[in-house]
Amino acid sequence: MDAYETILVETRGRVGLVRLNRPRAFNALNSQLMRELTNALTALDADPAVGAIVITGNERVFAAGADIREMSTATPVDMLVSGYIDLFDRIRSVTKPIIAAVSGWALGGGFELAMTCDMIIASESAKFGQPEINLGIIPGAGGTQRLTRTVGKYLAMEMVLNDRRLSAEEAARWGLVNRVVPVERYLDEALTLAEQLAARAPLALRIAKEAVNKALETSLTEGLAYERRVFFLLFATEDQKEGMQAFLEKREPAWRGQ
Ligand code: CO8
């Protein structure tokens, strides 16, 4: 693994675990952290020994957003040339499932990071919000788009325009998180879910992620046609033969990712 200063990276079995680690700045996502995070995710995505990834912070904070200190004097050209927000597209292009394990604050870019992940496990203390309006800006890494697609126009308007924050329970009610668990268990819960995912047929898992994401980006007709094409494609894999044979022979399949 590369040496990182703002994140901690380890593998547990077939799960890659990335911890955001700027506790004194409430894990504010400065450009160094975003670069290190995307480099780590790219490396984990390329590692055949890893099947799924968990991103977490600490019990008190997932991430309190972009680093306001770093951003405060930026010009539009600085923001463009730095490629800072483009790094979110690299996270989005990771092929393996990513779970955000969120405890405490997930604000601004921190909430956007969690929403860029594929599933969210929240601790009872998790709090979600898009407070950018207080700084005279708006969300810039998907907050107006992913949030609205998930919770609909009216709540998104209140959160983005008026800094309405959601408790973990409210987030669960609005379909923003997969489940809420006690603070002592949120990371274990996310790791267990990631282990289950990592044990699944790798190519089907990858295509399943792509297909679900497609649903957010296309019309129903296009999405259904896409699903059918990739469904057919999986019949070219050894894992499809193995999965069905194992079912017929009443044994566990041995996936090869081929
Ligand atoms: N940036 C920089 N430093 C921060 C940030 C931040 N986002 N959040 C907290 N800190 C620092 C504080 O400055 C403070 O540092 P110091 O001790 O040196 O003064 C330390 O963390 C602790 O913060 P507080 O004293 O404020 O702690 P509280 O417990 O009173 O409050 C909060 C915690 C509620 C999290 C509070 O710190 C807060 O409101 N933070 C700002 C949240 C915010 O506005 N986030 C949005 C930022 S803008 C954004 O994300 C735009 C996204 C653009 C694209 C995405 C790119 C990643």
Coordinates of C-alpha atoms and ligand atoms in Angstrom, one line a residue:
M1 CA 0.0 0.0 0.0
D2 CA 1.1 3.6 -0.7
A3 CA 2.0 5.8 2.3
Y4 CA -1.0 8.1 3.0
E5 CA -1.1 11.0 5.5
T6 CA -4.9 11.8 5.6
I7 CA -6.4 8.3 5.3
L8 CA -5.7 4.9 6.8
V9 CA -6.0 1.9 4.5
E10 CA -6.1 -1.8 5.4
T11 CA -7.6 -4.9 4.0
R12 CA -9.6 -7.3 6.2
G13 CA -10.1 -10.6 4.3
R14 CA -11.5 -9.6 0.9
V15 CA -12.7 -6.1 2.1
G16 CA -10.7 -2.9 1.6
L17 CA -11.2 -0.5 4.5
V18 CA -10.5 3.2 4.1
R19 CA -10.7 5.5 7.1
L20 CA -10.8 9.3 6.6
N21 CA -8.2 10.5 9.1
R22 CA -8.0 14.3 9.7
P23 CA -9.8 14.2 13.1
R24 CA -8.7 17.7 14.2
A25 CA -10.4 19.2 11.1
F26 CA -13.5 17.0 11.4
N27 CA -12.2 15.0 8.4
A28 CA -12.6 18.0 6.1
L29 CA -12.0 16.8 2.6
N30 CA -9.0 18.9 1.6
S31 CA -7.4 18.3 -1.8
Q32 CA -4.7 16.0 -0.3
L33 CA -7.3 13.8 1.3
M34 CA -9.4 13.6 -1.9
R35 CA -6.3 12.7 -3.9
E36 CA -5.2 10.1 -1.4
L37 CA -8.8 8.7 -1.1
T38 CA -9.2 8.3 -4.9
N39 CA -5.7 6.8 -5.3
A40 CA -6.5 4.3 -2.6
L41 CA -9.9 3.4 -4.1
T42 CA -8.3 3.0 -7.5
A43 CA -5.7 0.6 -6.1
L44 CA -8.3 -1.4 -4.2
D45 CA -10.5 -1.6 -7.3
A46 CA -7.5 -3.0 -9.2
D47 CA -6.6 -5.5 -6.5
P48 CA -8.1 -9.0 -7.3
A49 CA -7.8 -9.9 -3.7
V50 CA -10.4 -7.2 -2.8
G51 CA -14.1 -7.7 -3.5
A52 CA -15.7 -4.8 -1.8
I53 CA -14.7 -1.5 -0.1
V54 CA -15.8 0.3 3.1
I55 CA -15.2 4.0 3.6
T56 CA -15.6 5.4 7.1
G57 CA -14.6 8.2 9.4
N58 CA -14.7 8.0 13.2
E59 CA -17.5 7.8 15.7
R60 CA -17.9 11.5 15.9
V61 CA -17.6 12.5 12.3
F62 CA -17.7 10.9 8.8
A63 CA -16.6 14.1 7.1
A64 CA -17.7 17.8 7.7
G65 CA -17.4 18.7 4.0
A66 CA -14.9 20.3 1.8
D67 CA -12.1 22.1 3.7
I68 CA -13.4 25.6 4.1
R69 CA -10.0 27.0 5.0
E70 CA -8.5 25.7 1.8
M71 CA -11.5 26.8 -0.3
S72 CA -11.9 30.2 1.2
T73 CA -9.6 32.2 -1.1
A74 CA -10.1 30.0 -4.3
T75 CA -11.0 31.5 -7.6
P76 CA -13.3 29.7 -10.1
V77 CA -10.2 29.0 -12.2
D78 CA -8.5 27.4 -9.1
M79 CA -11.5 25.2 -8.5
L80 CA -11.6 24.2 -12.2
V81 CA -7.9 23.6 -12.7
S82 CA -7.4 21.7 -9.4
G83 CA -9.6 18.9 -10.7
Y84 CA -10.8 18.6 -7.1
I85 CA -14.4 17.9 -7.7
D86 CA -13.6 15.8 -10.7
L87 CA -12.2 13.3 -8.2
F88 CA -15.8 12.4 -7.3
D89 CA -16.1 11.0 -10.9
R90 CA -13.2 8.7 -10.2
I91 CA -15.0 7.4 -7.1
R92 CA -18.1 6.9 -9.1
S93 CA -16.2 4.9 -11.7
V94 CA -15.0 2.3 -9.1
T95 CA -16.4 -1.0 -10.2
K96 CA -16.5 -2.8 -6.9
P97 CA -19.3 -2.0 -4.3
I98 CA -18.4 0.8 -1.9
I99 CA -20.2 1.0 1.5
A100 CA -20.1 4.3 3.5
A101 CA -20.1 3.5 7.2
V102 CA -21.3 6.9 8.7
S103 CA -21.3 8.0 12.3
G104 CA -21.6 11.6 13.5
W105 CA -21.6 14.4 11.0
A106 CA -21.8 13.8 7.2
L107 CA -22.1 17.4 6.0
G108 CA -21.6 19.1 2.6
G109 CA -19.0 17.3 0.6
G110 CA -18.9 14.6 3.3
F111 CA -22.6 13.8 2.7
E112 CA -22.0 13.9 -1.0
L113 CA -19.1 11.4 -0.6
A114 CA -21.5 9.1 1.3
M115 CA -24.1 9.5 -1.4
T116 CA -21.5 8.7 -4.1
C117 CA -21.1 5.3 -2.4
D118 CA -23.4 2.4 -3.2
M119 CA -24.8 1.7 0.2
I120 CA -24.8 3.6 3.5
I121 CA -24.8 2.1 7.0
A122 CA -25.5 4.7 9.6
S123 CA -24.9 4.7 13.3
E124 CA -27.7 6.1 15.5
S125 CA -25.6 9.3 15.9
A126 CA -25.3 10.0 12.2
K127 CA -26.4 13.4 11.0
F128 CA -26.7 14.4 7.4
G129 CA -26.9 17.9 5.8
Q130 CA -26.0 20.2 3.0
P131 CA -25.1 23.4 4.9
E132 CA -23.3 25.1 1.9
I133 CA -25.9 27.8 1.8
N134 CA -24.5 29.1 5.1
L135 CA -21.2 29.8 3.2
G136 CA -22.8 31.5 0.3
I137 CA -22.4 28.6 -2.1
I138 CA -24.3 25.4 -3.0
P139 CA -23.3 21.7 -3.0
G140 CA -20.9 21.0 -5.9
A141 CA -20.3 17.3 -5.8
G142 CA -23.7 15.9 -6.5
G143 CA -25.7 17.2 -3.5
T144 CA -28.4 18.9 -5.6
Q145 CA -28.6 15.9 -7.9
R146 CA -28.2 12.6 -6.0
L147 CA -30.1 13.9 -3.0
T148 CA -33.0 15.0 -5.1
R149 CA -33.1 11.7 -7.0
T150 CA -33.3 9.9 -3.6
V151 CA -35.6 12.0 -1.5
G152 CA -37.5 14.0 -4.1
K153 CA -37.9 17.7 -4.7
Y154 CA -39.4 19.0 -1.5
L155 CA -37.1 17.7 1.1
A156 CA -34.1 18.3 -1.1
M157 CA -35.2 21.9 -1.5
E158 CA -35.4 22.3 2.3
M159 CA -32.0 20.7 2.9
V160 CA -30.2 22.6 0.2
L161 CA -31.9 25.9 0.5
N162 CA -32.4 26.1 4.2
D163 CA -29.8 23.7 5.8
R164 CA -32.4 21.3 7.1
R165 CA -30.4 18.4 8.7
L166 CA -31.5 14.8 9.0
S167 CA -31.0 12.4 11.9
A168 CA -30.1 8.8 11.1
E169 CA -33.7 7.7 11.7
E170 CA -35.0 10.4 9.4
A171 CA -32.4 9.5 6.7
A172 CA -33.6 5.9 7.0
R173 CA -37.2 6.9 6.6
W174 CA -36.3 8.9 3.4
G175 CA -34.4 6.0 1.9
L176 CA -31.0 7.7 2.3
V177 CA -29.4 4.9 4.3
N178 CA -29.7 1.1 4.2
R179 CA -30.0 0.8 8.0
V180 CA -29.3 2.4 11.3
V181 CA -27.4 0.5 14.0
P182 CA -26.0 1.4 17.4
V183 CA -22.8 3.4 17.4
E184 CA -20.8 0.4 18.7
R185 CA -21.8 -1.7 15.7
Y186 CA -21.9 0.5 12.6
L187 CA -18.5 -0.4 11.4
D188 CA -18.8 -4.1 12.0
E189 CA -22.2 -4.0 10.3
A190 CA -20.7 -2.3 7.2
L191 CA -17.7 -4.8 7.2
T192 CA -20.1 -7.8 7.4
L193 CA -22.1 -6.5 4.6
A194 CA -18.9 -5.9 2.6
E195 CA -17.7 -9.4 3.3
Q196 CA -21.0 -10.8 2.0
L197 CA -20.7 -8.8 -1.2
A198 CA -17.0 -9.7 -1.6
A199 CA -18.0 -13.4 -1.5
R200 CA -20.3 -13.1 -4.5
A201 CA -19.7 -13.7 -8.2
P202 CA -17.4 -10.8 -9.1
L203 CA -18.5 -10.2 -12.6
A204 CA -22.2 -10.4 -11.8
L205 CA -21.6 -8.1 -8.9
R206 CA -19.8 -5.5 -11.1
I207 CA -22.5 -5.7 -13.7
A208 CA -25.3 -5.5 -11.1
K209 CA -23.8 -2.3 -9.8
E210 CA -23.6 -0.8 -13.2
A211 CA -27.1 -1.8 -14.1
V212 CA -28.6 -0.3 -10.9
N213 CA -26.7 3.0 -11.4
K214 CA -28.0 3.0 -15.0
A215 CA -31.5 3.3 -13.6
L216 CA -30.7 6.7 -12.3
E217 CA -29.4 8.0 -15.6
T218 CA -31.6 6.7 -18.4
S219 CA -35.3 6.4 -19.4
L220 CA -37.0 3.1 -18.4
T221 CA -36.9 1.9 -22.0
E222 CA -33.2 2.5 -22.3
G223 CA -32.5 1.0 -18.9
L224 CA -34.5 -2.1 -19.6
A225 CA -32.6 -2.6 -22.9
Y226 CA -29.3 -2.1 -21.1
E227 CA -30.3 -4.6 -18.4
R228 CA -31.2 -7.2 -21.0
R229 CA -27.9 -6.8 -22.9
V230 CA -25.8 -7.2 -19.8
F231 CA -28.0 -10.1 -18.5
F232 CA -27.2 -11.9 -21.8
L233 CA -23.6 -11.0 -21.4
L234 CA -23.3 -12.9 -18.1
F235 CA -24.2 -16.1 -19.9
A236 CA -20.7 -15.9 -21.5
T237 CA -19.1 -16.2 -18.0
E238 CA -17.8 -19.3 -16.3
D239 CA -19.4 -18.1 -13.1
Q240 CA -22.9 -18.4 -14.7
K241 CA -22.2 -22.0 -15.6
E242 CA -20.7 -22.7 -12.1
G243 CA -23.5 -20.9 -10.3
M244 CA -26.3 -22.8 -12.0
Q245 CA -24.4 -26.2 -11.9
A246 CA -23.8 -25.7 -8.2
F247 CA -27.5 -25.1 -7.6
L248 CA -28.4 -28.3 -9.5
E249 CA -25.7 -30.3 -7.6
K250 CA -26.9 -28.7 -4.3
R251 CA -23.4 -27.4 -3.4
E252 CA -21.8 -24.0 -2.8
P253 CA -20.5 -22.3 -6.0
A254 CA -16.8 -21.6 -6.4
W255 CA -16.6 -18.3 -8.1
R256 CA -13.6 -17.6 -10.3
G257 CA -14.5 -14.1 -11.6
Q258 CA -14.2 -15.5 -15.2
Ligands
CO8_1 N1 -13.4 22.7 6.8 C1 -12.4 23.0 7.5 N2 -12.3 22.9 8.9 C2 -13.4 22.4 9.5 C3 -14.6 22.0 8.8 C4 -14.6 22.2 7.3 N3 -15.6 21.8 6.6 N4 -15.5 21.5 9.6 C5 -14.9 21.6 10.9 N5 -13.7 22.1 10.8 C6 -12.8 22.4 11.9 C7 -13.1 23.6 12.6 O1 -12.6 24.8 11.9 C8 -12.4 23.4 13.9 O2 -11.1 23.6 13.8 P1 -10.3 24.4 14.9 O3 -10.4 23.6 16.2 O4 -8.9 24.5 14.4 O5 -11.0 25.7 15.1 C9 -12.6 21.9 14.1 O6 -12.9 21.3 12.8 C10 -13.8 21.5 15.0 O7 -15.0 22.2 14.5 P2 -16.0 23.0 15.5 O8 -15.2 23.7 16.6 O9 -16.9 23.9 14.6 O10 -16.8 21.8 16.1 P3 -18.3 21.7 16.5 O11 -18.5 20.4 17.2 O12 -18.7 23.0 17.2 O13 -19.1 21.7 15.1 C11 -19.5 21.0 12.9 C12 -18.9 20.6 14.2 C13 -21.1 21.1 13.0 C14 -19.2 19.9 11.9 C15 -19.0 22.3 12.4 O14 -17.6 22.3 12.5 C16 -19.4 22.8 11.0 O15 -20.5 23.3 10.8 N6 -18.5 22.6 10.0 C17 -18.7 23.1 8.7 C18 -19.6 22.2 7.9 C19 -19.9 22.8 6.6 O16 -20.2 23.9 6.4 N7 -19.6 21.9 5.5 C20 -19.8 22.3 4.2 C21 -18.5 22.7 3.6 S1 -18.6 23.3 1.9 C22 -18.7 21.9 1.0 O17 -18.6 20.8 1.5 C23 -18.8 22.1 -0.4 C24 -18.7 20.8 -1.2 C25 -18.1 21.1 -2.6 C26 -17.8 20.0 -3.4 C27 -17.3 18.7 -2.6 C28 -15.8 18.7 -2.4 C29 -15.4 17.6 -1.5

